[in-house]
Coordinates of C-alpha atoms in Angstrom, one line a residue:
M353 CA 134.2 99.5 79.6
G354 CA 135.5 99.0 76.1
L355 CA 136.9 101.7 73.7
L356 CA 135.2 104.7 74.7
F357 CA 135.8 106.6 71.3
A358 CA 134.2 103.4 69.4
K359 CA 131.1 103.9 71.6
L360 CA 130.9 107.7 71.5
M361 CA 131.1 107.6 67.7
T362 CA 128.0 105.7 67.5
V363 CA 126.1 107.8 70.1
F364 CA 127.1 111.5 69.7
G365 CA 126.2 111.7 66.2
D366 CA 127.3 114.4 63.6
R367 CA 127.8 117.4 66.2
E368 CA 131.2 118.4 67.4
H369 CA 132.5 117.2 70.8
K370 CA 135.0 118.6 73.0
V371 CA 138.0 116.4 74.0
I372 CA 141.0 117.7 76.4
I373 CA 144.2 115.7 76.5
V374 CA 146.0 116.2 79.9
G375 CA 148.8 114.8 81.8
L376 CA 152.2 115.4 83.3
D377 CA 155.0 117.0 81.3
N378 CA 157.0 114.4 79.1
A379 CA 154.2 111.9 79.1
G380 CA 153.5 112.0 75.2
K381 CA 150.4 114.0 75.0
T382 CA 151.3 116.0 71.7
T383 CA 152.8 113.0 70.1
I384 CA 149.5 111.3 70.7
L385 CA 147.5 114.0 69.3
Y386 CA 149.5 114.2 65.9
Q387 CA 149.5 110.4 65.8
F388 CA 145.8 110.8 65.8
L389 CA 146.0 113.0 62.9
T390 CA 148.8 112.0 60.7
K391 CA 149.2 108.2 61.7
E392 CA 152.9 108.8 62.1
A393 CA 155.2 110.2 64.8
V394 CA 156.2 113.7 64.6
Q395 CA 159.0 115.8 66.3
T396 CA 157.6 117.8 69.0
T397 CA 158.6 120.2 71.7
P398 CA 157.3 121.0 75.1
T399 CA 153.9 122.5 74.8
I400 CA 153.6 126.0 76.2
G401 CA 149.8 126.7 76.5
S402 CA 147.8 124.3 74.5
N403 CA 147.4 122.8 70.8
V404 CA 144.0 122.5 69.3
E405 CA 143.1 120.3 66.5
E406 CA 140.0 118.8 64.9
I407 CA 139.7 115.1 64.5
S408 CA 136.9 113.5 62.3
V409 CA 136.2 109.8 62.5
K410 CA 133.6 108.6 60.3
K411 CA 130.7 111.2 60.8
T412 CA 131.9 112.2 64.3
R413 CA 134.0 115.3 64.8
F414 CA 136.2 116.0 67.8
L415 CA 137.7 119.2 68.9
V416 CA 140.8 118.1 70.8
W417 CA 142.8 120.5 73.0
D418 CA 146.2 119.3 74.0
I419 CA 147.2 121.1 77.3
G420 CA 150.7 121.4 78.6
G421 CA 151.5 119.5 81.7
Q422 CA 154.4 121.5 83.4
D423 CA 153.8 122.2 87.0
S424 CA 153.0 126.0 86.2
L425 CA 150.5 125.3 83.6
R426 CA 148.5 122.5 85.6
A427 CA 146.7 125.3 87.6
T428 CA 145.4 126.6 84.2
W429 CA 143.7 123.3 83.3
N430 CA 140.4 124.4 84.8
S431 CA 140.0 127.0 82.2
Y432 CA 139.6 124.3 79.5
Y433 CA 137.0 122.2 81.4
C434 CA 133.6 123.9 80.2
N435 CA 131.7 121.7 77.7
T436 CA 134.2 118.9 77.9
E437 CA 132.8 115.5 77.2
I438 CA 135.8 113.2 77.0
I439 CA 139.1 113.6 79.0
I440 CA 142.1 111.6 77.8
M441 CA 144.7 111.5 80.5
V442 CA 148.2 110.5 79.2
V443 CA 150.4 108.5 81.9
D444 CA 154.3 107.9 81.4
S445 CA 154.3 104.2 82.3
T446 CA 158.0 104.4 82.8
D447 CA 157.6 107.1 85.3
R448 CA 156.9 105.1 88.6
E449 CA 158.0 107.8 90.9
R450 CA 155.3 110.2 89.7
L451 CA 152.3 107.7 89.8
T452 CA 151.0 109.4 93.0
L453 CA 151.1 112.9 91.3
N454 CA 149.3 111.5 88.4
K455 CA 146.7 110.1 90.7
E456 CA 146.0 113.4 92.7
E457 CA 145.9 115.5 89.6
L458 CA 143.3 113.3 87.9
H459 CA 141.2 113.1 91.0
R460 CA 141.4 116.7 91.6
M461 CA 140.4 117.4 88.0
L462 CA 137.4 115.0 88.0
A463 CA 136.0 116.7 91.2
H464 CA 135.3 120.0 89.2
E465 CA 131.6 120.7 88.7
D466 CA 132.2 121.3 84.8
L467 CA 133.6 117.6 84.5
Q468 CA 130.7 115.9 86.4
N469 CA 129.6 113.9 83.2
A470 CA 132.6 113.7 81.4
S471 CA 134.0 110.2 80.3
V472 CA 137.8 109.3 81.1
L473 CA 140.1 107.4 78.9
V474 CA 143.6 106.7 80.5
L475 CA 146.3 106.0 78.0
A476 CA 149.2 104.0 79.5
N477 CA 152.0 105.4 77.0
K478 CA 155.5 104.3 76.3
Q479 CA 154.7 100.4 76.3
D480 CA 157.5 99.9 73.9
M481 CA 160.0 100.5 76.8
K482 CA 161.1 97.3 78.7
N483 CA 160.5 98.7 82.3
S484 CA 157.0 99.9 81.6
M485 CA 154.0 99.3 83.8
T486 CA 151.2 97.3 82.4
A487 CA 147.6 99.0 82.0
A488 CA 146.3 96.9 85.1
E489 CA 149.1 98.4 87.3
I490 CA 148.3 101.9 86.2
S491 CA 144.7 101.3 86.8
Q492 CA 145.2 100.1 90.4
S493 CA 147.7 102.9 91.1
L494 CA 145.0 105.6 89.8
T495 CA 142.5 103.8 91.8
L496 CA 140.0 103.9 88.7
S497 CA 137.9 101.3 90.1
S498 CA 136.5 103.9 92.6
L499 CA 134.9 106.0 89.6
N500 CA 131.8 103.8 89.9
A501 CA 129.4 106.7 88.5
R502 CA 131.6 107.6 85.5
S503 CA 132.4 105.9 82.3
W504 CA 136.2 105.0 81.9
H505 CA 138.7 102.9 80.4
V506 CA 142.5 102.4 80.5
Q507 CA 144.4 101.4 77.5
A508 CA 148.1 100.5 76.9
C509 CA 149.6 102.4 74.0
C510 CA 152.6 103.6 72.3
A511 CA 152.8 107.2 71.0
L512 CA 155.6 106.6 68.6
T513 CA 153.9 103.4 66.7
G514 CA 150.5 104.3 67.3
E515 CA 149.9 100.9 68.9
G516 CA 146.7 100.5 71.2
Y517 CA 145.1 103.8 70.1
P518 CA 141.3 103.6 70.2
L519 CA 141.1 105.2 66.8
Y520 CA 143.9 103.5 65.4
S521 CA 143.3 101.3 62.5
P522 CA 143.3 97.6 63.7
S523 CA 144.9 96.2 60.7
K524 CA 148.0 98.2 61.7
M525 CA 148.1 97.3 65.3
N526 CA 150.6 94.9 66.8
P527 CA 149.2 92.2 69.1
L528 CA 150.1 91.9 72.8
C529 CA 152.3 89.1 74.4
G530 CA 150.7 86.3 75.8
R531 CA 152.8 86.5 79.0
C532 CA 153.8 90.3 79.7
N533 CA 150.8 91.7 78.1
R534 CA 153.0 94.4 76.0
V535 CA 153.1 94.9 72.5
V536 CA 155.0 92.5 70.3
Y537 CA 156.7 94.0 67.3
P538 CA 157.4 91.8 64.1
T539 CA 161.1 91.6 64.7
E540 CA 160.7 89.8 68.1
K541 CA 157.4 88.0 67.4
V542 CA 156.7 84.3 68.1
N543 CA 153.3 83.1 67.0
C544 CA 152.5 79.8 68.9
L545 CA 149.8 78.3 70.9
D546 CA 147.2 80.7 69.7
K547 CA 149.1 83.7 71.1
F548 CA 151.9 85.9 70.2
W549 CA 154.9 86.0 72.4
H550 CA 158.4 88.1 72.7
K551 CA 161.1 85.8 72.1
G552 CA 162.3 86.4 75.6
C553 CA 158.9 85.5 76.9
F554 CA 158.3 82.4 75.3
S555 CA 159.7 80.3 78.3
C556 CA 158.7 77.4 80.3
E557 CA 156.1 78.1 82.9
V558 CA 158.2 76.2 85.6
C559 CA 161.8 76.6 85.0
K560 CA 161.6 79.9 82.9
M561 CA 163.9 78.2 80.4
T562 CA 163.7 80.2 76.9
L563 CA 162.0 77.8 74.5
N564 CA 161.8 77.6 70.4
M565 CA 159.3 76.1 68.1
K566 CA 161.4 72.9 68.1
N567 CA 161.7 72.2 71.8
Y568 CA 158.4 73.6 73.3
K569 CA 155.4 71.4 74.5
G570 CA 152.1 73.0 75.0
F571 CA 149.7 72.3 77.6
E572 CA 146.3 74.4 78.0
K573 CA 148.0 76.9 75.7
R574 CA 150.9 77.4 77.9
P575 CA 154.5 76.4 76.7
Y576 CA 156.7 73.8 78.9
C577 CA 160.0 72.4 78.5
N578 CA 160.1 68.4 78.1
A579 CA 161.2 68.0 81.7
H580 CA 158.3 70.0 83.2
Y581 CA 155.7 69.1 81.0
P582 CA 152.4 68.0 83.3
K583 CA 151.8 64.6 83.6
T584 CA 148.4 63.7 82.8
S585 CA 146.4 60.9 84.8
F586 CA 143.3 59.1 84.4
T587 CA 140.1 60.4 85.6
S588 CA 138.1 58.6 88.2
V589 CA 134.6 57.6 87.3
A590 CA 131.6 57.6 90.0
D591 CA 130.0 54.3 90.8
T592 CA 126.6 55.8 90.0
P593 CA 123.7 53.5 89.4
E594 CA 123.9 53.9 85.4
N595 CA 127.8 53.5 85.4
L596 CA 127.1 50.2 87.5
R597 CA 124.6 48.9 85.1
L598 CA 126.7 49.6 82.2
K599 CA 129.6 47.9 83.8
Q600 CA 127.5 44.9 84.5
Q601 CA 126.2 44.9 81.1
S602 CA 129.5 44.9 79.4
K603 CA 130.7 42.1 81.7
M604 CA 127.8 39.9 80.7
Q605 CA 128.6 40.7 76.9
S606 CA 132.3 40.0 77.2
Q607 CA 133.5 37.3 74.9
V608 CA 136.6 36.8 76.9
L609 CA 134.5 35.4 79.8
Y610 CA 132.4 33.4 77.6
K611 CA 135.4 31.8 76.1
E612 CA 136.7 31.1 79.6
E613 CA 133.5 29.7 80.6
F614 CA 133.2 27.5 77.6
E615 CA 136.8 26.0 78.1
K616 CA 136.2 25.1 81.6
S617 CA 133.0 23.3 80.8
K618 CA 134.2 21.8 77.5
G619 CA 133.7 17.8 77.4
K620 CA 132.1 17.9 80.8
G621 CA 128.3 16.8 81.0
F622 CA 127.8 17.2 84.7
S623 CA 125.1 19.6 85.7
V624 CA 125.4 21.9 88.7
V625 CA 123.9 20.1 91.5
A626 CA 123.4 21.5 95.1
D627 CA 125.8 20.5 97.5
T628 CA 123.5 18.9 100.0
P629 CA 124.6 16.6 102.9
E630 CA 123.0 13.7 101.0
M631 CA 125.0 14.4 97.8
Q632 CA 128.2 14.7 99.8
R633 CA 127.5 11.4 101.2
I634 CA 127.0 9.7 97.9
K635 CA 130.1 11.4 96.5
K636 CA 132.3 10.1 99.4
T637 CA 130.9 6.5 99.0
Q638 CA 131.6 6.7 95.2
D639 CA 135.3 7.5 96.1
Q640 CA 135.6 4.7 98.5
I641 CA 134.2 2.2 95.8
S642 CA 136.4 3.4 93.3
N643 CA 139.5 3.1 95.6
I644 CA 138.1 -0.5 96.6
K645 CA 137.9 -1.5 92.9
Y646 CA 141.2 -0.3 91.8
H647 CA 143.0 -2.2 94.6
E648 CA 140.9 -5.3 93.7
E649 CA 142.1 -5.3 90.2
F650 CA 145.8 -4.5 91.3
E651 CA 145.8 -7.6 93.6
R652 CA 144.3 -9.8 91.0
S653 CA 146.9 -8.9 88.4
R654 CA 149.7 -9.2 91.0
M655 CA 148.6 -12.7 92.0
G656 CA 148.3 -14.1 88.4
G657 CA 144.8 -13.8 88.0
E658 CA 143.6 -14.9 91.3
A659 CA 141.1 -12.8 93.0
P660 CA 141.3 -12.2 96.5
P661 CA 139.0 -14.3 98.6
H662 CA 135.7 -13.6 98.5
H663 CA 133.6 -13.2 101.8
P664 CA 130.0 -13.9 101.2
Q665 CA 127.3 -11.7 102.4
T666 CA 124.1 -12.2 103.6
P667 CA 121.6 -12.0 100.5
Q668 CA 119.4 -8.9 100.5
Q669 CA 115.9 -8.7 99.1
H670 CA 116.8 -5.6 96.8
T671 CA 119.7 -3.7 95.2
T672 CA 121.1 -0.7 97.1
P673 CA 122.3 2.5 95.8
V674 CA 125.8 1.5 96.5
Q675 CA 125.6 -1.8 94.7
S676 CA 124.3 0.2 91.8
L677 CA 127.6 2.1 91.6
V678 CA 129.7 -1.1 92.0
N679 CA 127.8 -2.6 89.2
M680 CA 128.5 0.4 86.9
F681 CA 132.1 0.6 87.6
Q682 CA 132.5 -3.0 86.9
K683 CA 131.8 -2.5 83.3
R684 CA 134.6 -3.0 80.8
F685 CA 135.3 -1.7 77.3
R686 CA 137.9 -2.3 74.7
A687 CA 139.3 0.5 72.4
V688 CA 138.7 -0.2 68.7
Y689 CA 141.0 2.9 67.5
D690 CA 144.1 4.7 68.8
Y691 CA 143.2 8.0 70.6
T692 CA 145.5 10.8 71.5
A693 CA 144.3 13.2 74.5
A694 CA 143.6 16.6 73.3
D695 CA 142.9 18.2 76.9
E696 CA 144.5 17.6 80.1
D697 CA 141.3 15.9 81.5
E698 CA 141.4 13.5 78.6
V699 CA 143.4 10.0 78.4
S700 CA 145.2 8.5 75.6
F701 CA 144.9 4.7 74.4
L702 CA 145.9 2.2 71.9
D703 CA 143.7 0.0 69.7
G704 CA 142.7 -3.0 71.9
D705 CA 143.5 -1.5 75.2
V706 CA 140.9 -2.4 78.1
I707 CA 138.9 0.4 79.4
M708 CA 137.9 -0.1 83.2
D709 CA 135.7 1.6 85.8
V710 CA 133.8 3.3 82.8
Q711 CA 131.2 6.0 83.8
Q712 CA 128.8 7.1 81.0
I713 CA 128.9 11.0 81.0
D714 CA 126.7 11.8 77.9
E715 CA 126.1 10.2 74.4
G716 CA 129.6 11.4 73.3
W717 CA 132.0 11.0 76.2
M718 CA 132.8 8.4 78.8
Y719 CA 134.9 8.5 81.9
G720 CA 137.4 5.6 82.6
R721 CA 140.7 4.1 83.3
V722 CA 143.2 2.7 80.8
E723 CA 144.2 -0.9 82.2
R724 CA 147.7 -1.0 80.5
T725 CA 148.6 2.7 81.7
G726 CA 146.6 3.0 84.9
Q727 CA 145.7 6.5 83.5
Q728 CA 142.2 7.8 84.2
G729 CA 140.3 10.5 82.3
M730 CA 137.7 11.6 79.6
L731 CA 137.6 9.3 76.3
P732 CA 135.3 9.4 73.3
A733 CA 132.4 6.7 73.5
N734 CA 132.5 6.1 69.8
Y735 CA 136.4 4.9 70.2
V736 CA 135.4 1.9 72.4
E737 CA 133.1 -1.0 72.5
A738 CA 131.6 -3.0 75.4
I739 CA 133.3 -6.4 76.5

């Protein structure tokens, strides 16, 4: 509902408005009245009958009646109802035993025909006491939510200090605690996490250990100790079409993958060829010829240069693909420089070494076997010459 007085000051204008302050005895009604007037706490005695004062707020004037709350005087409250526009009911927030009586008196008063259009302001007084109830608890106990057709508001306050008064200067008001929602006075105030706290209320949300400015950790503007600080985790990302497209694009642009593919293909001139049955047959034949040639050279060197007996074959009219592969592997080269292998797939050799089983890969690289060491691998074409 907001602060009723703040609204009424802009609605009612310059004319005088009648206000009654009611409540049970010892609730603090007279102290609140003179706190409005003098902005300080005054010594009071139990009201016998009533007190009346005029309060001016800007251009609006309020004629305020403070009515005694003793049991014998509550029966006379109805004599003050005529022309009343605002009802201020003061409730002792520490008096839990008489909350039901407060509720009965309030609803009996609101049922009177002279108060059908009156607005209600409930002041939950004595908030400076540790055992006091909050404004929400008092609102629930008085069932204020049932007043659907009437303007009402409940406000926590302290009559001795003026804290929480609708007409009190905001610059003089102390803030409410971020945990217990009660007034925080300067001597016990902790300002942290965009809130004000009592020193005793500034504690861990889990274990309730009292914290200070040196050992607290904040999470979502709530204090935690180091042991119970919430552990954050990564959020999952949905595989939406847009996210999948961005993921694929990032993968294509990855320099790491480009470097990996480059290192794999470095020095190799082979093009990607489909693994058809025909290509598998040619590859198998090539491997067999390579092993035959290797053993032929090995036998020749073991027997002192004598080649194994040659079995003549029936001459053929044309050269087969297999014979072409044999002629290619019989080509020999001699190294004209020393070379040290730079990669695992390369082979080292010295000046004068014979390179056998040579296969031309591209203009810059060849594949062959060093006769002296028996090692096979890649070698630069400009380091050798044909024999």
